[in-house]
Amino acid sequence: MNTNVNDLDATLAALADPTRRKVIDLLREGPRPAGELAQAVQMSAPALSRHLRVLRAGGLVQAEAGGTDARQRLYTLRQEPFAALQAWLDQVQAFWAEQLGSFKEHVERSHAAHVEEEGP
């Protein structure tokens, strides 16, 4: 899977901040309004608004009108950027698994050759 590098960069940039990661953790529990998120991270609403803007721009969260008050926006996680990040991490993991497997084979061949040279 070819992950768009710009999308991955936006995801990683958005996740670089600990406050934004805390917001992501809170949203894993379910949709929440901005005011509740601000209270949970002990931050003013305007300060959190800047973080939410970065998360929205990175495509990690979306805001929808929710509940009985159409003015209230509920924030939810979006799956796509996390799936793309996981796919990229899987590719990196596969690379290292292959590298370590090749190294293990090399060590085993070298050891077997050394044992053969020394004889019984």
JSON list of C-alpha atoms in Angstrom, two decimals:
[
{"chain": "A", "resi": 1, "resn": "MET", "atom": "CA", "xyz": [0.00, 0.00, 0.00]},
{"chain": "A", "resi": 2, "resn": "ASN", "atom": "CA", "xyz": [1.42, 3.37, -0.99]},
{"chain": "A", "resi": 3, "resn": "THR", "atom": "CA", "xyz": [0.64, 5.88, 1.69]},
{"chain": "A", "resi": 4, "resn": "ASN", "atom": "CA", "xyz": [0.55, 9.48, 0.53]},
{"chain": "A", "resi": 5, "resn": "VAL", "atom": "CA", "xyz": [3.62, 11.02, 2.18]},
{"chain": "A", "resi": 6, "resn": "ASN", "atom": "CA", "xyz": [1.92, 14.39, 2.67]},
{"chain": "A", "resi": 7, "resn": "ASP", "atom": "CA", "xyz": [-1.00, 12.73, 4.48]},
{"chain": "A", "resi": 8, "resn": "LEU", "atom": "CA", "xyz": [1.39, 10.74, 6.65]},
{"chain": "A", "resi": 9, "resn": "ASP", "atom": "CA", "xyz": [3.38, 13.90, 7.41]},
{"chain": "A", "resi": 10, "resn": "ALA", "atom": "CA", "xyz": [0.17, 15.70, 8.45]},
{"chain": "A", "resi": 11, "resn": "THR", "atom": "CA", "xyz": [-0.81, 12.78, 10.68]},
{"chain": "A", "resi": 12, "resn": "LEU", "atom": "CA", "xyz": [2.59, 12.62, 12.37]},
{"chain": "A", "resi": 13, "resn": "ALA", "atom": "CA", "xyz": [2.74, 16.41, 12.78]},
{"chain": "A", "resi": 14, "resn": "ALA", "atom": "CA", "xyz": [-0.71, 16.44, 14.39]},
{"chain": "A", "resi": 15, "resn": "LEU", "atom": "CA", "xyz": [0.27, 13.60, 16.74]},
{"chain": "A", "resi": 16, "resn": "ALA", "atom": "CA", "xyz": [3.57, 15.25, 17.71]},
{"chain": "A", "resi": 17, "resn": "ASP", "atom": "CA", "xyz": [1.90, 17.34, 20.41]},
{"chain": "A", "resi": 18, "resn": "PRO", "atom": "CA", "xyz": [1.05, 15.64, 23.75]},
{"chain": "A", "resi": 19, "resn": "THR", "atom": "CA", "xyz": [-2.18, 17.62, 24.15]},
{"chain": "A", "resi": 20, "resn": "ARG", "atom": "CA", "xyz": [-3.41, 16.43, 20.77]},
{"chain": "A", "resi": 21, "resn": "ARG", "atom": "CA", "xyz": [-2.50, 12.84, 21.63]},
{"chain": "A", "resi": 22, "resn": "LYS", "atom": "CA", "xyz": [-4.51, 13.22, 24.85]},
{"chain": "A", "resi": 23, "resn": "VAL", "atom": "CA", "xyz": [-7.48, 14.48, 22.80]},
{"chain": "A", "resi": 24, "resn": "ILE", "atom": "CA", "xyz": [-7.13, 11.41, 20.55]},
{"chain": "A", "resi": 25, "resn": "ASP", "atom": "CA", "xyz": [-7.10, 9.15, 23.63]},
{"chain": "A", "resi": 26, "resn": "LEU", "atom": "CA", "xyz": [-10.24, 10.85, 24.96]},
{"chain": "A", "resi": 27, "resn": "LEU", "atom": "CA", "xyz": [-12.01, 10.49, 21.62]},
{"chain": "A", "resi": 28, "resn": "ARG", "atom": "CA", "xyz": [-11.18, 6.78, 21.56]},
{"chain": "A", "resi": 29, "resn": "GLU", "atom": "CA", "xyz": [-13.76, 6.51, 24.35]},
{"chain": "A", "resi": 30, "resn": "GLY", "atom": "CA", "xyz": [-16.39, 8.12, 22.14]},
{"chain": "A", "resi": 31, "resn": "PRO", "atom": "CA", "xyz": [-17.55, 11.43, 20.64]},
{"chain": "A", "resi": 32, "resn": "ARG", "atom": "CA", "xyz": [-17.18, 14.50, 22.83]},
{"chain": "A", "resi": 33, "resn": "PRO", "atom": "CA", "xyz": [-17.95, 18.20, 22.59]},
{"chain": "A", "resi": 34, "resn": "ALA", "atom": "CA", "xyz": [-15.05, 20.66, 22.51]},
{"chain": "A", "resi": 35, "resn": "GLY", "atom": "CA", "xyz": [-15.91, 22.04, 25.97]},
{"chain": "A", "resi": 36, "resn": "GLU", "atom": "CA", "xyz": [-15.69, 18.61, 27.55]},
{"chain": "A", "resi": 37, "resn": "LEU", "atom": "CA", "xyz": [-12.36, 17.98, 25.81]},
{"chain": "A", "resi": 38, "resn": "ALA", "atom": "CA", "xyz": [-11.00, 21.33, 27.02]},
{"chain": "A", "resi": 39, "resn": "GLN", "atom": "CA", "xyz": [-12.00, 20.53, 30.58]},
{"chain": "A", "resi": 40, "resn": "ALA", "atom": "CA", "xyz": [-10.47, 17.05, 30.39]},
{"chain": "A", "resi": 41, "resn": "VAL", "atom": "CA", "xyz": [-7.10, 18.39, 29.21]},
{"chain": "A", "resi": 42, "resn": "GLN", "atom": "CA", "xyz": [-7.31, 21.36, 31.62]},
{"chain": "A", "resi": 43, "resn": "MET", "atom": "CA", "xyz": [-7.08, 23.95, 28.88]},
{"chain": "A", "resi": 44, "resn": "SER", "atom": "CA", "xyz": [-9.12, 26.98, 27.88]},
{"chain": "A", "resi": 45, "resn": "ALA", "atom": "CA", "xyz": [-11.59, 26.51, 25.05]},
{"chain": "A", "resi": 46, "resn": "PRO", "atom": "CA", "xyz": [-9.71, 28.93, 22.73]},
{"chain": "A", "resi": 47, "resn": "ALA", "atom": "CA", "xyz": [-6.40, 27.15, 23.36]},
{"chain": "A", "resi": 48, "resn": "LEU", "atom": "CA", "xyz": [-7.95, 23.75, 22.70]},
{"chain": "A", "resi": 49, "resn": "SER", "atom": "CA", "xyz": [-9.64, 25.11, 19.60]},
{"chain": "A", "resi": 50, "resn": "ARG", "atom": "CA", "xyz": [-6.21, 25.61, 18.02]},
{"chain": "A", "resi": 51, "resn": "HIS", "atom": "CA", "xyz": [-5.35, 21.95, 18.74]},
{"chain": "A", "resi": 52, "resn": "LEU", "atom": "CA", "xyz": [-8.67, 20.76, 17.34]},
{"chain": "A", "resi": 53, "resn": "ARG", "atom": "CA", "xyz": [-8.04, 22.81, 14.19]},
{"chain": "A", "resi": 54, "resn": "VAL", "atom": "CA", "xyz": [-4.70, 21.00, 13.68]},
{"chain": "A", "resi": 55, "resn": "LEU", "atom": "CA", "xyz": [-6.36, 17.62, 14.26]},
{"chain": "A", "resi": 56, "resn": "ARG", "atom": "CA", "xyz": [-9.12, 18.47, 11.76]},
{"chain": "A", "resi": 57, "resn": "ALA", "atom": "CA", "xyz": [-6.61, 19.75, 9.19]},
{"chain": "A", "resi": 58, "resn": "GLY", "atom": "CA", "xyz": [-4.66, 16.52, 9.56]},
{"chain": "A", "resi": 59, "resn": "GLY", "atom": "CA", "xyz": [-7.86, 14.57, 8.99]},
{"chain": "A", "resi": 60, "resn": "LEU", "atom": "CA", "xyz": [-7.64, 12.80, 12.35]},
{"chain": "A", "resi": 61, "resn": "VAL", "atom": "CA", "xyz": [-10.92, 14.13, 13.75]},
{"chain": "A", "resi": 62, "resn": "GLN", "atom": "CA", "xyz": [-14.16, 15.47, 12.39]},
{"chain": "A", "resi": 63, "resn": "ALA", "atom": "CA", "xyz": [-16.74, 17.73, 13.95]},
{"chain": "A", "resi": 64, "resn": "GLU", "atom": "CA", "xyz": [-20.44, 17.15, 13.51]},
{"chain": "A", "resi": 65, "resn": "ALA", "atom": "CA", "xyz": [-23.51, 18.87, 14.87]},
{"chain": "A", "resi": 66, "resn": "GLY", "atom": "CA", "xyz": [-24.71, 16.73, 17.72]},
{"chain": "A", "resi": 67, "resn": "GLY", "atom": "CA", "xyz": [-27.43, 16.32, 20.24]},
{"chain": "A", "resi": 68, "resn": "THR", "atom": "CA", "xyz": [-30.37, 18.64, 20.69]},
{"chain": "A", "resi": 69, "resn": "ASP", "atom": "CA", "xyz": [-28.25, 21.80, 20.37]},
{"chain": "A", "resi": 70, "resn": "ALA", "atom": "CA", "xyz": [-27.30, 22.28, 16.70]},
{"chain": "A", "resi": 71, "resn": "ARG", "atom": "CA", "xyz": [-24.63, 24.77, 17.78]},
{"chain": "A", "resi": 72, "resn": "GLN", "atom": "CA", "xyz": [-22.79, 22.10, 19.74]},
{"chain": "A", "resi": 73, "resn": "ARG", "atom": "CA", "xyz": [-20.21, 20.19, 17.71]},
{"chain": "A", "resi": 74, "resn": "LEU", "atom": "CA", "xyz": [-19.23, 16.66, 18.63]},
{"chain": "A", "resi": 75, "resn": "TYR", "atom": "CA", "xyz": [-15.71, 15.59, 17.77]},
{"chain": "A", "resi": 76, "resn": "THR", "atom": "CA", "xyz": [-15.05, 12.03, 16.62]},
{"chain": "A", "resi": 77, "resn": "LEU", "atom": "CA", "xyz": [-12.04, 10.16, 15.33]},
{"chain": "A", "resi": 78, "resn": "ARG", "atom": "CA", "xyz": [-11.62, 9.33, 11.65]},
{"chain": "A", "resi": 79, "resn": "GLN", "atom": "CA", "xyz": [-10.27, 5.88, 10.87]},
{"chain": "A", "resi": 80, "resn": "GLU", "atom": "CA", "xyz": [-8.53, 6.58, 7.56]},
{"chain": "A", "resi": 81, "resn": "PRO", "atom": "CA", "xyz": [-5.41, 8.43, 8.77]},
{"chain": "A", "resi": 82, "resn": "PHE", "atom": "CA", "xyz": [-4.82, 5.88, 11.53]},
{"chain": "A", "resi": 83, "resn": "ALA", "atom": "CA", "xyz": [-5.18, 3.01, 9.05]},
{"chain": "A", "resi": 84, "resn": "ALA", "atom": "CA", "xyz": [-2.69, 4.70, 6.72]},
{"chain": "A", "resi": 85, "resn": "LEU", "atom": "CA", "xyz": [-0.26, 5.23, 9.62]},
{"chain": "A", "resi": 86, "resn": "GLN", "atom": "CA", "xyz": [-0.63, 1.58, 10.64]},
{"chain": "A", "resi": 87, "resn": "ALA", "atom": "CA", "xyz": [0.00, 0.44, 7.05]},
{"chain": "A", "resi": 88, "resn": "TRP", "atom": "CA", "xyz": [3.20, 2.50, 6.95]},
{"chain": "A", "resi": 89, "resn": "LEU", "atom": "CA", "xyz": [4.33, 1.12, 10.30]},
{"chain": "A", "resi": 90, "resn": "ASP", "atom": "CA", "xyz": [3.60, -2.41, 9.04]},
{"chain": "A", "resi": 91, "resn": "GLN", "atom": "CA", "xyz": [5.87, -1.75, 6.05]},
{"chain": "A", "resi": 92, "resn": "VAL", "atom": "CA", "xyz": [8.66, -0.55, 8.34]},
{"chain": "A", "resi": 93, "resn": "GLN", "atom": "CA", "xyz": [8.17, -3.59, 10.59]},
{"chain": "A", "resi": 94, "resn": "ALA", "atom": "CA", "xyz": [8.28, -5.93, 7.57]},
{"chain": "A", "resi": 95, "resn": "PHE", "atom": "CA", "xyz": [11.56, -4.34, 6.48]},
{"chain": "A", "resi": 96, "resn": "TRP", "atom": "CA", "xyz": [13.14, -4.93, 9.89]},
{"chain": "A", "resi": 97, "resn": "ALA", "atom": "CA", "xyz": [11.78, -8.48, 10.11]},
{"chain": "A", "resi": 98, "resn": "GLU", "atom": "CA", "xyz": [13.36, -9.22, 6.73]},
{"chain": "A", "resi": 99, "resn": "GLN", "atom": "CA", "xyz": [16.65, -7.60, 7.74]},
{"chain": "A", "resi": 100, "resn": "LEU", "atom": "CA", "xyz": [16.81, -9.53, 11.00]},
{"chain": "A", "resi": 101, "resn": "GLY", "atom": "CA", "xyz": [15.88, -12.77, 9.23]},
{"chain": "A", "resi": 102, "resn": "SER", "atom": "CA", "xyz": [18.69, -12.26, 6.72]},
{"chain": "A", "resi": 103, "resn": "PHE", "atom": "CA", "xyz": [21.14, -11.50, 9.51]},
{"chain": "A", "resi": 104, "resn": "LYS", "atom": "CA", "xyz": [20.08, -14.64, 11.40]},
{"chain": "A", "resi": 105, "resn": "GLU", "atom": "CA", "xyz": [20.61, -16.77, 8.27]},
{"chain": "A", "resi": 106, "resn": "HIS", "atom": "CA", "xyz": [24.06, -15.21, 7.78]},
{"chain": "A", "resi": 107, "resn": "VAL", "atom": "CA", "xyz": [25.08, -15.93, 11.38]},
{"chain": "A", "resi": 108, "resn": "GLU", "atom": "CA", "xyz": [23.81, -19.51, 11.15]},
{"chain": "A", "resi": 109, "resn": "ARG", "atom": "CA", "xyz": [25.70, -20.12, 7.87]},
{"chain": "A", "resi": 110, "resn": "SER", "atom": "CA", "xyz": [28.86, -18.57, 9.31]},
{"chain": "A", "resi": 111, "resn": "HIS", "atom": "CA", "xyz": [28.58, -20.69, 12.45]},
{"chain": "A", "resi": 112, "resn": "ALA", "atom": "CA", "xyz": [28.00, -23.88, 10.42]},
{"chain": "A", "resi": 113, "resn": "ALA", "atom": "CA", "xyz": [30.99, -23.10, 8.20]},
{"chain": "A", "resi": 114, "resn": "HIS", "atom": "CA", "xyz": [33.17, -22.44, 11.24]},
{"chain": "A", "resi": 115, "resn": "VAL", "atom": "CA", "xyz": [32.11, -25.73, 12.86]},
{"chain": "A", "resi": 116, "resn": "GLU", "atom": "CA", "xyz": [32.87, -27.59, 9.59]},
{"chain": "A", "resi": 117, "resn": "GLU", "atom": "CA", "xyz": [36.34, -26.04, 9.39]},
{"chain": "A", "resi": 118, "resn": "GLU", "atom": "CA", "xyz": [37.22, -27.12, 12.92]},
{"chain": "A", "resi": 119, "resn": "GLY", "atom": "CA", "xyz": [35.89, -30.62, 12.38]},
{"chain": "A", "resi": 120, "resn": "PRO", "atom": "CA", "xyz": [34.78, -33.10, 15.05]}
]
